[in-house]
């Protein structure tokens, strides 16, 4: 367990009280502890490794027409990100060095913050992780981070989209409060649509309630 | 509890649209007590499609009919003249459907059918319907709808379609698809195929367009896609959440959830994305808007009271009133076609279950499912059934359950299936 000062806890609490969720049920059987969760997130966008978020790019979309008798007619191709979206690789610019993001011994290698059930409160043990990223972002004005919010599968999908949004807001609020310019941060909630673990138990759920910092 | 597993031979007989992903098991669970016995005799000259089986399955799915097993049919008449009514009376069948498929011009068919009351021998309905070879399944659904209407007085819904989201693979190999299938789950066709999540398909009132959410390009956006052409328009793509689209009953507007102004709020936008009216204004989560059938009211999910509950507001904005009070989690409400009932997701203990409540006061909660992870309920367009997403063996499946009680039907496909939505009008 990482040690943090009482002052840190108070600072975090004051930042988070606005966005925090009221209920924080006790840990369920099978849920992973914070330390276990951290041990499993091996940086670089967690289990997916390398570069974080890269796997999501470049998919493209195909749509097809459907006739009344149920047969397909024609198709249209769309390139992912090709139509003026936010994010979409909008980019870590300049000649700055981002290699430390992928260096396992670097403080900014860990990029995942986990949350309790139905909660958007940042737990104190993530202060060091977030402060490392805050330092990184402040040192490198060309760096852009996307905060991707996720939930477990319980509850309705659109409500979970909102809960994931609340989690990214909590992390964003902390980054802003400690001096990261708003222009370096974007947020995107995936709700329950992108589980890190496809299981349907407490263990999987505790891995899925998270915000990933994707550069 | 009876449990019928119907392996659908129609899939094999069906000479078109047969792919590995069209494999489908229909699994009917639950009692059929009180259901009306009906015999749907195999149609004569059956070519490529077993129309009688499709009709019988459609009727069984409503929970209001119990089709006679074919092994119990002593005779197989195809025309009125061939029917031996006293013989059918011995089988305790009250209604009888016979028919035949006759060749028409240029590879088309004429489908002739009749519906009879077994005890009076009276003809309740008879018709000849032209059909293309490809259209035989749809014609069978239309006949089922006519029979349902003749016997219940309610409009049938089996000529409609179900849109849903399905996904396959994990990580970089994941594909997420928006599919449209016949109302019995057959002939699923992919109309959007993406490497990124797709969510919340919603039909336009004319059944010609679908709104949905796509995360392509690391941006959540709401699209409206024309079903026939596959062309689409992006109607909302702001910073943050762009979610939960729902067409107004007149088809001109969409209620949506956007967080562009800081937190999730309900907005009404014109379908071309041009105009926007903010409906809610509260620091809590407001999402999952649904229109009342008269277009005057929106219900939505909000946690402004500490936990998610259903609220109601005018479709032009203004103060919101809380609707649900029973239970500590009520979400994703949708109106019944008559506007009197809401179907929603409610949490009981740790179980997320589908229930109906009064739209007026949230009372009279009645459970339609047992959980544990049920979601995305909506009514069939005649209000007789609810379709929702559930899990079976760790996999997302779709379930159709009659409001009257009785047999639930599970539609299982390869891969996950979720977020079903029944098309508003039969084609």
Coordinates of C-alpha atoms in Angstrom, one line a residue, chain B:
Chain B
X1 CA -42.9 -25.6 -16.3
X2 CA -42.9 -27.0 -19.8
X3 CA -39.8 -26.6 -21.9
X4 CA -40.0 -27.1 -25.6
X5 CA -37.0 -27.0 -27.7
X6 CA -37.8 -26.4 -31.3
X7 CA -34.9 -27.1 -33.7
X8 CA -35.8 -24.9 -36.6
X9 CA -35.8 -27.0 -39.7
X10 CA -37.0 -23.9 -41.6
X11 CA -33.4 -22.7 -41.4
X12 CA -32.2 -25.7 -43.3
X13 CA -35.1 -25.7 -45.7
X14 CA -34.8 -22.0 -46.3
X15 CA -32.7 -21.8 -49.5
X16 CA -31.5 -18.2 -49.0
X17 CA -29.8 -16.2 -46.3
X18 CA -28.4 -19.4 -44.8
X19 CA -25.1 -18.7 -43.2
X20 CA -23.3 -19.9 -40.1
X21 CA -24.5 -16.9 -38.2
X22 CA -28.2 -17.5 -39.1
X23 CA -28.1 -20.5 -36.8
X24 CA -30.7 -20.0 -34.2
X25 CA -32.3 -21.9 -31.4
X26 CA -35.7 -20.9 -30.1
X27 CA -36.1 -22.1 -26.6
X28 CA -39.6 -21.7 -25.1
X29 CA -39.7 -21.7 -21.3
X30 CA -42.7 -21.2 -19.0
X31 CA -46.2 -22.5 -18.8
X32 CA -48.8 -22.3 -21.6
X33 CA -51.8 -22.8 -19.3
X34 CA -54.9 -21.1 -20.6
X35 CA -53.5 -20.8 -24.1
X36 CA -56.0 -21.4 -26.9
X37 CA -55.5 -24.7 -28.7
X38 CA -55.0 -24.2 -32.5
X39 CA -53.9 -26.6 -35.3
X40 CA -51.8 -25.2 -38.1
X41 CA -51.7 -28.0 -40.7
X42 CA -48.6 -28.2 -42.9
X43 CA -49.4 -26.3 -46.1
X44 CA -49.8 -28.2 -49.3
X45 CA -47.2 -28.1 -52.0
X46 CA -44.7 -26.7 -49.5
X47 CA -41.7 -25.6 -51.6
X48 CA -38.8 -24.0 -49.8
X49 CA -40.4 -22.7 -46.7
X50 CA -42.5 -24.5 -44.0
X51 CA -45.0 -21.7 -43.7
X52 CA -47.3 -23.6 -41.2
X53 CA -44.3 -24.1 -38.8
X54 CA -43.6 -20.4 -38.9
X55 CA -47.2 -19.5 -38.3
X56 CA -47.5 -21.9 -35.4
X57 CA -44.3 -20.7 -33.8
X58 CA -45.4 -17.0 -34.1
X59 CA -48.8 -17.8 -32.5
X60 CA -47.1 -19.9 -29.7
X61 CA -44.8 -17.0 -28.9
X62 CA -47.7 -14.7 -27.9
X63 CA -48.5 -17.0 -25.0
X64 CA -52.1 -17.0 -26.1
X65 CA -52.0 -20.0 -28.4
X66 CA -50.9 -23.6 -28.0
X67 CA -50.4 -25.1 -31.4
X68 CA -51.1 -28.8 -31.8
X69 CA -48.1 -31.0 -32.3
X70 CA -47.8 -32.4 -35.8
X71 CA -47.5 -35.9 -34.5
X72 CA -51.0 -35.5 -33.1
X73 CA -52.5 -34.5 -36.4
X74 CA -54.4 -37.5 -37.9
X75 CA -55.1 -35.8 -41.2
X76 CA -53.5 -33.0 -43.2
X77 CA -56.2 -31.1 -45.2
X78 CA -55.1 -28.2 -47.4
X79 CA -58.5 -26.9 -48.4
X80 CA -61.8 -26.3 -46.8
X81 CA -63.4 -29.2 -48.7
X82 CA -60.8 -31.6 -47.2
X83 CA -61.5 -30.8 -43.5
X84 CA -63.2 -33.4 -41.4
X85 CA -64.5 -31.2 -38.6
X86 CA -65.7 -33.9 -36.2
X87 CA -62.2 -35.5 -36.3
X88 CA -60.6 -32.2 -35.3
X89 CA -63.1 -31.7 -32.5
X90 CA -61.9 -35.0 -31.0
X91 CA -58.4 -33.4 -30.7
X92 CA -59.9 -30.6 -28.5
X93 CA -58.6 -28.0 -31.0
X94 CA -60.8 -24.9 -31.2
X95 CA -59.2 -23.3 -34.3
X96 CA -57.8 -24.8 -37.5
X97 CA -55.6 -23.3 -40.1
X98 CA -55.1 -24.9 -43.5
X99 CA -53.4 -23.7 -46.7
X100 CA -51.4 -24.4 -49.7
X101 CA -48.7 -22.8 -51.8
X102 CA -49.6 -22.6 -55.5
X103 CA -47.2 -21.6 -58.3
X104 CA -47.8 -18.1 -59.7
X105 CA -46.4 -16.2 -62.6
X106 CA -42.6 -16.0 -63.2
X107 CA -41.4 -18.0 -60.2
X108 CA -43.7 -16.3 -57.7
X109 CA -46.3 -18.0 -55.5
X110 CA -50.0 -17.7 -54.5
X111 CA -50.4 -18.6 -50.9
X112 CA -54.0 -19.7 -50.1
X113 CA -55.1 -20.1 -46.5
X114 CA -58.2 -20.4 -44.3
X115 CA -58.9 -20.1 -40.6
X116 CA -61.8 -22.2 -39.2
X117 CA -63.7 -22.6 -36.0
X118 CA -63.6 -26.3 -35.4
X119 CA -66.9 -26.7 -33.5
X120 CA -69.1 -24.6 -35.7
X121 CA -67.2 -25.4 -38.9
X122 CA -67.4 -21.7 -39.6
X123 CA -64.8 -20.0 -41.8
X124 CA -63.4 -17.1 -39.9
X125 CA -60.9 -15.9 -42.5
X126 CA -59.6 -16.9 -45.9
X127 CA -57.4 -15.2 -48.4
X128 CA -55.0 -15.7 -51.2
X129 CA -51.7 -13.8 -50.9
X130 CA -49.2 -13.4 -53.7
X131 CA -45.6 -13.9 -52.6
X132 CA -42.1 -14.0 -54.1
X133 CA -40.0 -17.0 -53.3
X134 CA -37.8 -14.8 -51.1
X135 CA -40.8 -13.3 -49.4
X136 CA -42.4 -16.6 -48.2
X137 CA -41.2 -16.3 -44.6
X138 CA -42.5 -12.7 -44.5
X139 CA -45.8 -13.9 -46.0
X140 CA -46.1 -16.5 -43.3
X141 CA -45.5 -13.9 -40.6
X142 CA -48.3 -11.7 -42.3
X143 CA -50.7 -14.7 -42.2
X144 CA -49.8 -15.3 -38.5
X145 CA -50.6 -11.6 -37.9
X146 CA -54.0 -11.9 -39.7
X147 CA -54.9 -15.1 -37.7
X148 CA -53.9 -13.4 -34.5
X149 CA -56.0 -10.4 -35.3
X150 CA -59.0 -12.5 -36.3
X151 CA -58.9 -14.5 -33.0
X152 CA -57.9 -11.8 -30.5
X153 CA -59.0 -8.5 -32.1
X154 CA -55.4 -7.2 -31.6
X155 CA -53.0 -6.3 -34.3
X156 CA -50.3 -8.9 -34.9
X157 CA -46.6 -7.9 -34.9
X158 CA -44.8 -10.8 -36.5
X159 CA -44.3 -9.1 -39.8
X160 CA -42.2 -6.6 -37.9
X161 CA -38.5 -6.9 -37.3
X162 CA -36.1 -6.8 -34.4
X163 CA -33.0 -4.7 -34.4
X164 CA -30.3 -5.5 -31.9
X165 CA -26.5 -5.3 -31.2
X166 CA -24.3 -8.3 -31.4
X167 CA -20.6 -8.6 -30.9
X168 CA -18.0 -11.2 -31.5
X169 CA -14.3 -11.6 -30.6
X170 CA -12.3 -9.7 -28.0
X171 CA -9.8 -6.9 -28.0
X172 CA -8.3 -5.9 -31.4
X173 CA -10.4 -8.6 -33.1
X174 CA -13.7 -7.5 -31.7
X175 CA -16.5 -6.7 -34.2
X176 CA -19.6 -5.1 -33.1
X177 CA -22.7 -5.2 -35.4
X178 CA -26.1 -3.7 -35.6
X179 CA -28.4 -6.4 -37.0
X180 CA -32.0 -6.6 -38.1
X181 CA -33.8 -9.9 -38.0
X182 CA -37.3 -11.1 -38.6
X183 CA -39.4 -10.9 -35.4
X184 CA -38.8 -14.6 -34.8
X185 CA -35.0 -14.0 -34.9
X186 CA -34.6 -15.5 -38.4
X187 CA -32.6 -14.1 -41.3
X188 CA -30.4 -11.8 -39.2
X189 CA -28.7 -9.2 -41.5
X190 CA -25.8 -7.0 -40.5
X191 CA -26.6 -3.4 -41.4
X192 CA -23.7 -1.8 -39.5
X193 CA -20.3 -3.5 -38.8
X194 CA -17.7 -1.7 -36.7
X195 CA -14.5 -2.4 -34.7
X196 CA -15.9 0.0 -32.0
X197 CA -18.9 -0.3 -29.8
X198 CA -22.4 0.3 -31.2
X199 CA -25.3 1.0 -28.8
X200 CA -28.9 1.9 -28.4
X201 CA -30.7 1.1 -31.7
X202 CA -34.0 2.9 -32.0
X203 CA -36.6 2.7 -34.8
X204 CA -38.2 5.6 -36.5
X205 CA -42.0 5.4 -36.2
X206 CA -42.3 4.5 -39.9
X207 CA -39.8 1.6 -39.5
X208 CA -37.6 3.0 -42.3
X209 CA -34.8 4.4 -40.3
X210 CA -32.7 3.5 -37.2
X211 CA -30.9 5.8 -34.9
X212 CA -28.0 4.4 -33.0
X213 CA -24.8 5.3 -31.2
X214 CA -21.4 4.5 -32.6
X215 CA -17.9 5.0 -31.0
X216 CA -15.9 4.9 -34.2
X217 CA -12.9 7.3 -34.3
X218 CA -12.8 7.4 -30.4
X219 CA -15.9 9.6 -30.4
X220 CA -19.4 8.8 -29.4
X221 CA -21.8 10.0 -32.1
X222 CA -25.5 9.5 -32.8
X223 CA -26.4 8.4 -36.4
X224 CA -29.6 8.0 -38.2
X225 CA -29.4 5.4 -40.9
X226 CA -31.9 4.8 -43.8
X227 CA -32.7 1.1 -43.7
X228 CA -33.2 0.5 -47.4
X229 CA -30.0 2.3 -48.7
X230 CA -27.7 1.9 -45.7
X231 CA -26.9 5.6 -45.9
X232 CA -26.6 7.4 -42.7
X233 CA -26.3 10.9 -41.2
X234 CA -24.5 11.9 -38.1
X235 CA -26.9 14.0 -36.0
X236 CA -25.0 14.5 -32.7
X237 CA -21.3 14.4 -32.1
X238 CA -20.4 16.6 -29.1
X239 CA -17.7 16.3 -26.5
X240 CA -18.7 13.6 -24.0
X241 CA -21.8 11.5 -24.1
X242 CA -23.9 11.3 -27.2
X243 CA -26.4 8.6 -26.3
X244 CA -29.8 7.1 -25.9
X245 CA -31.6 8.3 -29.0
X246 CA -35.4 7.9 -29.2
X247 CA -37.6 9.1 -32.1
X248 CA -40.6 11.3 -31.3
X249 CA -43.9 9.6 -32.3
X250 CA -44.1 12.0 -35.3
X251 CA -40.6 11.0 -36.4
X252 CA -39.4 14.6 -36.7
X253 CA -37.2 14.8 -33.5
X254 CA -35.0 12.7 -31.3
X255 CA -34.7 12.8 -27.6
X256 CA -31.0 12.2 -26.7
X257 CA -28.5 12.3 -23.9
X258 CA -25.6 14.7 -24.2
X259 CA -23.0 15.7 -21.7
X260 CA -21.6 18.6 -23.7
X261 CA -22.6 21.1 -21.1
X262 CA -20.8 19.3 -18.3
X263 CA -23.0 16.4 -17.2
X264 CA -25.5 14.1 -18.8
X265 CA -28.7 16.0 -19.7
X266 CA -31.8 15.2 -21.9
X267 CA -32.1 17.2 -25.1
X268 CA -34.6 17.1 -28.0
X269 CA -33.0 17.6 -31.4
X270 CA -34.5 17.7 -34.9
X271 CA -33.7 14.5 -36.8
X272 CA -31.4 16.4 -39.1
X273 CA -29.5 17.6 -36.1
X274 CA -30.3 21.3 -36.8
X275 CA -32.3 22.4 -33.8
X276 CA -31.8 21.6 -30.2
X277 CA -33.9 22.1 -27.0
X278 CA -32.5 21.3 -23.6
X279 CA -35.1 19.4 -21.5
X280 CA -33.3 18.8 -18.2
X281 CA -31.0 20.9 -16.2
X282 CA -29.6 19.2 -13.1
X283 CA -26.2 18.2 -11.9
X284 CA -27.2 14.6 -11.5
X285 CA -27.3 12.0 -14.3
X286 CA -30.3 12.4 -16.6
X287 CA -30.5 9.8 -19.4
X288 CA -32.5 7.2 -21.2
X289 CA -35.3 9.4 -22.5
X290 CA -38.5 7.8 -23.8
X291 CA -41.5 9.4 -25.4
X292 CA -45.1 8.9 -24.4
X293 CA -47.2 7.7 -27.4
X294 CA -48.9 11.1 -27.7
X295 CA -45.5 12.8 -27.9
X296 CA -46.3 15.2 -25.0
X297 CA -44.3 13.6 -22.2
X298 CA -40.8 12.2 -21.8
X299 CA -39.8 9.8 -19.1
X300 CA -36.1 9.4 -18.2
X301 CA -33.7 8.0 -15.7
X302 CA -32.2 10.3 -13.1
X303 CA -30.2 9.8 -9.9
X304 CA -31.1 13.3 -8.7
X305 CA -32.7 11.6 -5.7
X306 CA -29.5 9.7 -4.9
X307 CA -30.3 6.6 -6.8
X308 CA -31.6 6.0 -10.3
X309 CA -35.3 6.4 -10.6
X310 CA -37.8 7.3 -13.4
X311 CA -38.9 10.9 -13.8
X312 CA -41.4 12.5 -16.1
X313 CA -41.3 15.9 -17.7
X314 CA -43.0 17.7 -20.5
X315 CA -41.5 17.1 -24.0
X316 CA -40.9 20.8 -24.2
X317 CA -39.0 20.9 -20.9
X318 CA -39.9 22.2 -17.4
X319 CA -40.1 20.7 -14.0
X320 CA -39.7 17.0 -13.6
X321 CA -41.8 14.7 -11.3
X322 CA -40.6 11.4 -9.9
X323 CA -42.6 8.4 -11.2
X324 CA -41.1 5.4 -9.5
X325 CA -40.7 4.9 -5.7
X326 CA -40.6 1.1 -5.3
X327 CA -37.0 -0.3 -5.3
X328 CA -33.6 1.5 -5.2
X329 CA -32.8 1.2 -8.9
X330 CA -35.3 1.8 -11.7
X331 CA -34.0 2.7 -15.1
X332 CA -34.5 2.5 -18.9
X333 CA -38.2 2.9 -18.9
X334 CA -40.3 2.6 -22.1
X335 CA -44.0 3.2 -22.6
X336 CA -46.6 0.7 -23.7
X337 CA -48.3 1.6 -27.0
X338 CA -51.4 2.7 -25.0
X339 CA -49.3 4.9 -22.8
X340 CA -50.6 3.4 -19.6
X341 CA -47.7 1.2 -18.6
X342 CA -44.0 1.5 -18.3
X343 CA -41.6 -1.4 -18.8
X344 CA -38.3 -0.9 -17.0
X345 CA -35.2 -2.4 -15.3
X346 CA -35.6 -2.7 -11.6
X347 CA -33.1 -4.0 -9.1
X348 CA -34.3 -6.4 -6.4
X349 CA -31.5 -7.4 -4.1
X350 CA -28.6 -8.0 -6.5
X351 CA -30.9 -9.0 -9.4
X352 CA -31.7 -6.7 -12.3
X353 CA -35.1 -7.7 -13.5
X354 CA -37.7 -6.5 -16.0
X355 CA -40.9 -5.2 -14.6
X356 CA -44.0 -3.2 -15.6
X357 CA -45.4 -0.4 -13.5
X358 CA -48.2 2.2 -14.0
X359 CA -47.1 5.1 -16.1
X360 CA -49.3 7.4 -14.0
X361 CA -47.9 6.7 -10.5
X362 CA -45.2 4.0 -10.8
X363 CA -47.3 1.6 -8.8
X364 CA -48.4 -2.0 -9.4
X365 CA -44.9 -3.3 -10.1
X366 CA -45.2 -6.7 -11.9
X367 CA -42.1 -8.7 -12.7
X368 CA -41.6 -10.1 -16.1
X369 CA -38.2 -11.7 -15.6
X370 CA -36.1 -13.1 -12.8
X371 CA -32.7 -11.5 -13.6
X372 CA -29.9 -11.5 -12.7
X373 CA -28.7 -9.2 -15.5
X374 CA -31.7 -8.3 -17.6
X375 CA -31.9 -5.0 -19.4
X376 CA -33.1 -3.0 -22.4
X377 CA -36.8 -3.8 -22.3
X378 CA -39.2 -2.5 -24.9
X379 CA -42.8 -3.3 -26.0
X380 CA -43.8 -5.0 -29.2
X381 CA -45.8 -2.5 -31.2
X382 CA -49.2 -4.1 -30.1
X383 CA -48.2 -4.1 -26.5
X384 CA -48.7 -7.8 -26.1
X385 CA -45.1 -8.7 -25.6
X386 CA -41.9 -7.3 -24.2
X387 CA -38.5 -8.0 -25.7
X388 CA -35.3 -7.5 -23.6
X389 CA -31.7 -8.5 -23.2
X390 CA -30.7 -11.2 -20.8
X391 CA -27.8 -13.6 -20.1
X392 CA -27.8 -17.3 -20.5
X393 CA -24.6 -19.2 -19.7
X394 CA -22.6 -16.0 -19.6
X395 CA -23.8 -15.0 -23.0
X396 CA -26.1 -12.2 -24.1
X397 CA -29.4 -13.4 -25.4
X398 CA -32.7 -11.8 -26.4
X399 CA -35.9 -12.8 -24.7
X400 CA -39.5 -12.2 -25.9
X401 CA -42.1 -12.6 -23.1
X402 CA -45.8 -12.2 -23.4
X403 CA -47.4 -9.6 -21.0
X404 CA -50.3 -12.0 -20.4
X405 CA -47.8 -14.5 -18.9
X406 CA -46.9 -17.8 -20.3
X407 CA -44.2 -18.9 -22.6
X408 CA -41.0 -16.8 -22.9
X409 CA -38.9 -17.2 -25.9
X410 CA -35.1 -17.0 -26.0
X411 CA -33.4 -16.0 -29.2
X412 CA -29.8 -17.3 -29.1
X413 CA -27.2 -16.6 -31.8
X414 CA -23.5 -17.1 -32.2
X415 CA -21.8 -14.3 -30.3
X416 CA -23.5 -11.9 -27.9
X417 CA -26.9 -10.3 -28.6
X418 CA -28.2 -7.3 -26.7
X419 CA -30.3 -4.1 -26.8
X420 CA -33.3 -5.5 -28.9
X421 CA -35.8 -3.1 -30.4
X422 CA -39.0 -4.2 -32.1
X423 CA -39.9 -2.3 -35.3
X424 CA -42.9 -0.1 -34.9
X425 CA -45.0 -1.2 -37.9
X426 CA -45.2 -4.4 -39.9
X427 CA -43.9 -4.0 -43.3

